[in-house]
């Protein structure tokens, strides 16, 4: 009888070990379905902008969450001073349990580009001061579109380097970036290597030369393992067609929401946040992988035809001539890095 009990115990112990081994061998799963809204409603607040009293800073928080949460600081495109232009993305971030800050800057500022940067940054600081217990400044991201995409490196430097934010995770997510200002060559080269970055480009963008993004990617001190360039393509297989233009990150009134928003904007940003803030390796593979299926998949049309996949690289090359764009990289008047533009 004693021998029988020992045998049963050994079998039970062996089964537990086998189960543990199976669990250890299970592939990791994403913390949520990337690109899809989460469970939280958005709690939206407006606070005064210190340098731009005509427009408030808008803060998006997950309703019912009172503990500090990772925060994304968003810089809009030129003229896009209303958060409604990016409302789909900003409410999406809040739905996942993150905070998002939309800080407007004036379209016309007689004091120039750096004054707009200062207005943008002052709005971010005002939001942090207004909600000190709701934002986890050890986990931060800086996202932006067009003019705001070009401002992402400087805003990230002010937050990560100058203010000490992002000690537990920091990311950059510039989309169709305009010219990069307020960053010396040394500041770009010495940018914290622990940060992560996805630079998003749109194949039918005719505003901002892709060489601007290539220069940023090749120059910033983030190692290749922590950064990629993601390019989206138009697809007219179905109706309405998917238009990979400069305005992909925006919503109404510029463009209706479509699959490019879910798979081309929200999915890579979600994955980058999950990796950077939570250490989830699925997020790493989807955001920073080497062009794997999960990373490049852009959905399917109703008849089952795959949408043209995204292109991912850590060795970007501009494929269209600078004459394609309204703002070519070699622009002595506006681009302080014109001498560094790649061919």
Coordinates of C-alpha atoms in Angstrom, one line a residue:
X1 CA 0.0 0.0 0.0
X2 CA 2.8 2.4 0.9
X3 CA 4.6 1.6 -2.4
X4 CA 1.3 2.3 -4.3
X5 CA 0.9 5.7 -2.6
X6 CA 4.5 6.6 -3.5
X7 CA 4.0 5.6 -7.1
X8 CA 0.8 7.7 -7.3
X9 CA 2.7 10.7 -5.8
X10 CA 5.5 10.3 -8.3
X11 CA 3.1 10.1 -11.2
X12 CA 1.3 13.2 -9.9
X13 CA 4.6 15.1 -9.5
X14 CA 5.6 14.0 -13.0
X15 CA 2.3 15.2 -14.5
X16 CA 2.8 18.6 -12.7
X17 CA 6.3 18.9 -14.1
X18 CA 5.0 18.0 -17.6
X19 CA 2.2 20.6 -17.3
X20 CA 4.7 23.2 -16.2
X21 CA 6.9 22.4 -19.2
X22 CA 4.0 22.7 -21.5
X23 CA 3.1 26.1 -20.0
X24 CA 6.7 27.2 -20.3
X25 CA 6.7 26.2 -23.9
X26 CA 3.5 28.0 -24.8
X27 CA 4.0 30.9 -27.2
X28 CA 3.4 34.4 -25.6
X29 CA 0.2 36.2 -26.5
X30 CA -0.4 39.9 -27.0
X31 CA -1.7 41.8 -24.0
X32 CA -4.6 42.8 -26.2
X33 CA -5.7 42.6 -29.9
X34 CA -3.5 45.2 -31.5
X35 CA -5.4 47.8 -33.4
X36 CA -8.7 47.1 -31.7
X37 CA -10.2 49.3 -29.1
X38 CA -10.0 48.2 -25.5
X39 CA -12.6 48.1 -22.7
X40 CA -12.3 51.7 -21.4
X41 CA -14.3 54.7 -22.3
X42 CA -12.3 57.9 -22.7
X43 CA -12.4 60.5 -20.0
X44 CA -11.6 63.8 -21.8
X45 CA -10.4 67.0 -20.1
X46 CA -9.4 70.4 -21.5
X47 CA -6.9 72.6 -19.7
X48 CA -5.4 75.9 -20.7
X49 CA -2.4 75.9 -23.0
X50 CA 0.3 78.2 -21.4
X51 CA 1.5 79.7 -24.6
X52 CA -1.6 79.3 -26.9
X53 CA -4.7 80.6 -25.0
X54 CA -6.9 80.3 -28.1
X55 CA -6.8 76.5 -28.0
X56 CA -6.9 74.2 -25.0
X57 CA -4.7 71.2 -24.3
X58 CA -6.8 68.0 -24.4
X59 CA -6.1 65.1 -22.1
X60 CA -7.5 61.6 -22.7
X61 CA -7.7 59.3 -19.7
X62 CA -9.2 55.8 -19.3
X63 CA -12.4 56.2 -17.4
X64 CA -12.4 54.6 -14.0
X65 CA -8.7 54.1 -13.8
X66 CA -7.2 56.2 -11.0
X67 CA -3.7 54.7 -10.9
X68 CA -0.9 56.2 -13.0
X69 CA -0.9 54.8 -16.6
X70 CA 1.7 55.0 -19.4
X71 CA 1.3 58.3 -21.4
X72 CA 1.6 59.2 -25.0
X73 CA 2.3 62.8 -25.9
X74 CA 0.9 63.6 -29.3
X75 CA 2.1 66.4 -31.7
X76 CA -0.4 67.2 -34.5
X77 CA 0.2 68.1 -38.1
X78 CA 0.5 71.6 -39.4
X79 CA -2.9 73.3 -39.1
X80 CA -4.5 70.4 -37.2
X81 CA -5.1 72.3 -34.0
X82 CA -8.4 70.5 -33.2
X83 CA -8.1 67.1 -31.5
X84 CA -11.1 65.9 -33.6
X85 CA -8.7 65.3 -36.5
X86 CA -7.0 62.6 -34.4
X87 CA -9.8 61.6 -32.2
X88 CA -10.0 58.0 -33.4
X89 CA -6.4 57.4 -32.4
X90 CA -6.5 59.4 -29.1
X91 CA -9.7 57.7 -27.8
X92 CA -8.2 54.4 -28.9
X93 CA -5.2 55.0 -26.6
X94 CA -7.5 55.8 -23.7
X95 CA -9.6 52.7 -24.4
X96 CA -6.5 50.5 -23.8
X97 CA -5.8 52.1 -20.4
X98 CA -3.3 54.7 -21.5
X99 CA -3.3 58.4 -21.2
X100 CA -2.9 60.6 -24.3
X101 CA -2.1 64.4 -24.4
X102 CA -2.9 66.5 -27.4
X103 CA -1.1 69.9 -27.2
X104 CA -1.9 72.4 -30.0
X105 CA 0.4 75.0 -31.4
X106 CA -0.5 77.9 -33.7
X107 CA -0.5 77.4 -37.4
X108 CA 1.0 80.9 -37.9
X109 CA 3.5 82.0 -35.3
X110 CA 5.6 85.1 -36.0
X111 CA 8.3 83.8 -33.7
X112 CA 8.9 80.8 -35.9
X113 CA 9.2 77.0 -35.6
X114 CA 11.0 76.8 -32.3
X115 CA 8.3 78.9 -30.7
X116 CA 5.8 76.3 -31.9
X117 CA 8.0 73.6 -30.3
X118 CA 8.0 75.5 -27.0
X119 CA 4.2 75.9 -27.2
X120 CA 3.8 72.2 -27.8
X121 CA 6.1 71.3 -25.0
X122 CA 4.5 73.7 -22.5
X123 CA 1.2 72.0 -23.2
X124 CA 2.6 68.6 -22.4
X125 CA 4.1 70.0 -19.1
X126 CA 0.8 71.6 -18.3
X127 CA -1.0 68.3 -18.7
X128 CA 1.5 66.5 -16.5
X129 CA 1.0 69.2 -13.8
X130 CA -2.8 69.0 -14.0
X131 CA -2.9 65.2 -13.6
X132 CA 0.2 64.2 -11.6
X133 CA -1.4 61.0 -10.2
X134 CA -2.9 59.8 -13.4
X135 CA 0.2 59.7 -15.6
X136 CA 3.1 57.2 -15.2
X137 CA 6.1 59.2 -16.4
X138 CA 8.4 56.3 -16.1
X139 CA 6.6 54.9 -19.3
X140 CA 6.1 57.5 -22.0
X141 CA 5.8 57.7 -25.7
X142 CA 6.0 60.6 -28.2
X143 CA 3.9 60.3 -31.3
X144 CA 3.3 62.9 -34.0
X145 CA 2.2 63.5 -37.6
X146 CA 3.8 65.6 -40.3
X147 CA 5.1 68.8 -38.6
X148 CA 4.4 67.0 -35.3
X149 CA 6.3 64.0 -36.6
X150 CA 9.3 66.1 -37.2
X151 CA 8.9 67.5 -33.6
X152 CA 8.9 64.0 -32.1
X153 CA 12.7 63.8 -31.6
X154 CA 12.9 67.2 -29.8
X155 CA 9.9 66.5 -27.7
X156 CA 11.3 63.1 -26.7
X157 CA 14.6 64.6 -25.9
X158 CA 13.0 67.2 -23.7
X159 CA 11.0 64.5 -21.9
X160 CA 13.5 61.6 -21.8
X161 CA 16.9 63.3 -21.5
X162 CA 16.0 66.7 -20.0
X163 CA 13.2 65.7 -17.7
X164 CA 14.1 62.1 -16.8
X165 CA 10.9 60.6 -18.1
X166 CA 10.7 57.1 -19.6
X167 CA 13.0 55.3 -17.2
X168 CA 10.9 52.1 -17.5
X169 CA 10.2 52.5 -21.2
X170 CA 10.2 55.2 -23.9
X171 CA 9.1 55.1 -27.5
X172 CA 8.9 57.4 -30.5
X173 CA 6.3 57.1 -33.2
X174 CA 6.7 59.7 -35.9
X175 CA 4.4 59.5 -38.9
X176 CA 5.2 61.1 -42.3
X177 CA 7.6 63.5 -40.5
X178 CA 8.3 67.0 -41.7
X179 CA 11.8 68.5 -41.0
X180 CA 13.4 67.9 -37.7
X181 CA 14.3 71.0 -35.7
X182 CA 15.8 71.7 -32.3
X183 CA 18.1 68.7 -32.4
X184 CA 21.9 69.1 -32.9
X185 CA 23.8 66.3 -34.7
X186 CA 25.2 65.3 -31.3
X187 CA 21.8 65.2 -29.7
X188 CA 20.5 62.9 -32.4
X189 CA 23.6 60.7 -32.3
X190 CA 23.5 60.5 -28.5
X191 CA 19.8 59.8 -28.2
X192 CA 19.1 57.1 -25.5
X193 CA 19.7 53.7 -27.1
X194 CA 17.1 52.1 -24.8
X195 CA 14.3 53.9 -26.6
X196 CA 12.2 52.2 -29.3
X197 CA 11.0 53.7 -32.6
X198 CA 8.7 53.0 -35.5
X199 CA 8.8 55.6 -38.3
X200 CA 5.7 55.4 -40.5
X201 CA 5.7 56.4 -44.2
X202 CA 2.9 56.4 -46.7
X203 CA 3.8 55.5 -50.3
X204 CA 1.4 58.1 -51.9
X205 CA 2.4 61.0 -49.6
X206 CA 3.3 63.9 -51.9
X207 CA 4.0 66.4 -49.1
X208 CA 7.0 65.3 -47.1
X209 CA 10.0 63.8 -48.7
X210 CA 10.7 60.3 -47.4
X211 CA 14.4 61.3 -47.3
X212 CA 13.6 63.4 -44.2
X213 CA 12.5 60.2 -42.4
X214 CA 15.5 58.2 -43.7
X215 CA 17.9 60.8 -42.4
X216 CA 16.2 60.8 -39.0
X217 CA 16.2 57.0 -38.9
X218 CA 19.9 56.6 -39.9
X219 CA 21.1 59.4 -37.6
X220 CA 19.3 58.9 -34.3
X221 CA 21.2 56.9 -31.7
X222 CA 18.6 54.2 -31.3
X223 CA 20.1 50.9 -32.5
X224 CA 18.6 49.0 -35.4
X225 CA 17.3 46.3 -33.1
X226 CA 15.0 48.9 -31.5
X227 CA 13.7 50.7 -34.6
X228 CA 12.1 50.1 -38.0
X229 CA 10.6 52.1 -40.9
X230 CA 7.1 51.0 -41.8
X231 CA 5.7 51.9 -45.2
X232 CA 2.0 51.6 -46.1
X233 CA 0.7 51.3 -49.7
X234 CA -2.5 52.2 -51.4
X235 CA -4.9 49.4 -52.6
X236 CA -7.8 49.9 -55.0
X237 CA -8.9 46.3 -55.1
X238 CA -12.2 47.1 -53.4
X239 CA -14.4 50.1 -52.8
X240 CA -13.7 52.5 -51.2
X241 CA -10.0 52.2 -52.0
X242 CA -7.3 52.5 -49.4
X243 CA -5.3 55.6 -49.9
X244 CA -1.8 55.6 -48.4
X245 CA -1.6 59.4 -48.6
X246 CA -0.1 62.0 -46.2
X247 CA -3.4 62.0 -44.2
X248 CA -3.5 58.4 -43.1
X249 CA -3.2 59.2 -39.4
X250 CA -6.1 61.7 -39.5
X251 CA -9.8 61.1 -39.2
X252 CA -12.8 63.2 -40.2
X253 CA -13.0 65.6 -42.0
X254 CA -9.9 64.6 -43.8
X255 CA -10.7 60.9 -44.4
X256 CA -13.0 58.2 -43.1
X257 CA -11.7 55.5 -40.9
X258 CA -10.6 52.4 -42.8
X259 CA -8.2 49.4 -42.5
X260 CA -5.1 51.6 -42.8
X261 CA -6.1 53.1 -39.4
X262 CA -6.4 49.7 -37.7
X263 CA -3.5 47.8 -39.3
X264 CA -1.2 50.6 -40.3
X265 CA -1.5 53.1 -37.4
X266 CA -3.0 51.5 -34.3
X267 CA -1.6 48.0 -34.7
X268 CA 2.1 49.0 -34.9
X269 CA 1.7 51.6 -32.2
X270 CA -0.1 49.2 -29.9
X271 CA 2.5 46.5 -30.4
X272 CA 5.3 49.0 -29.8
X273 CA 3.6 50.1 -26.5
X274 CA 3.1 46.5 -25.4
X275 CA 6.8 45.7 -25.9
X276 CA 8.2 49.0 -24.6
X277 CA 5.9 49.3 -21.6
X278 CA 5.1 45.7 -20.8
X279 CA 8.0 43.7 -22.1
X280 CA 5.7 41.5 -24.2
X281 CA 7.8 39.8 -26.9
X282 CA 4.8 39.5 -29.2
X283 CA 4.7 43.3 -29.3
X284 CA 8.4 43.3 -30.2
X285 CA 7.8 40.9 -33.1
X286 CA 4.8 42.8 -34.5
X287 CA 6.4 46.3 -34.1
X288 CA 10.1 45.6 -34.6
X289 CA 10.2 42.3 -36.5
X290 CA 12.0 41.8 -39.8
X291 CA 8.9 42.0 -42.0
X292 CA 7.1 38.9 -40.6
X293 CA 3.5 38.2 -41.5
X294 CA 2.0 39.6 -38.3
X295 CA 3.9 42.8 -38.8
X296 CA 3.1 43.4 -42.5
X297 CA -0.5 42.0 -42.6
X298 CA -2.9 44.8 -43.5
X299 CA -6.2 42.9 -43.4
X300 CA -8.3 41.5 -46.2
X301 CA -11.0 42.7 -48.6
X302 CA -14.5 41.3 -48.2
X303 CA -13.8 38.7 -50.9
X304 CA -10.8 37.4 -48.9
X305 CA -8.1 39.1 -51.0
X306 CA -5.3 40.3 -48.8
X307 CA -4.7 44.0 -48.7
X308 CA -1.3 45.0 -50.1
X309 CA 1.1 44.3 -47.2
X310 CA 3.2 46.9 -45.5
X311 CA 6.9 47.1 -46.1
X312 CA 9.3 47.0 -43.1
X313 CA 13.0 47.7 -43.1
X314 CA 15.9 48.8 -40.9
X315 CA 17.8 49.9 -44.0
X316 CA 15.4 52.5 -45.6
X317 CA 15.9 54.0 -49.0
X318 CA 13.7 56.7 -50.6
X319 CA 12.3 55.3 -53.8
X320 CA 10.8 58.4 -55.4
X321 CA 12.6 61.5 -56.5
X322 CA 12.5 64.6 -54.2
X323 CA 10.6 66.4 -56.9
X324 CA 7.6 64.2 -56.0
X325 CA 7.1 66.2 -52.8
X326 CA 6.0 69.6 -51.8
X327 CA 8.7 69.7 -49.1
X328 CA 11.9 68.1 -50.5
X329 CA 14.6 67.1 -48.1
X330 CA 17.0 69.6 -49.6
X331 CA 15.3 72.8 -48.5
X332 CA 17.8 75.3 -47.3
X333 CA 15.1 77.6 -46.0
X334 CA 13.2 75.2 -43.7
X335 CA 15.3 72.1 -43.2
X336 CA 18.2 72.6 -40.8
X337 CA 19.5 69.2 -41.8
X338 CA 19.4 69.7 -45.6
X339 CA 23.1 69.0 -45.9
X340 CA 22.6 65.5 -44.4
X341 CA 19.8 64.5 -46.9
X342 CA 20.4 61.0 -48.4
X343 CA 20.4 60.5 -52.2

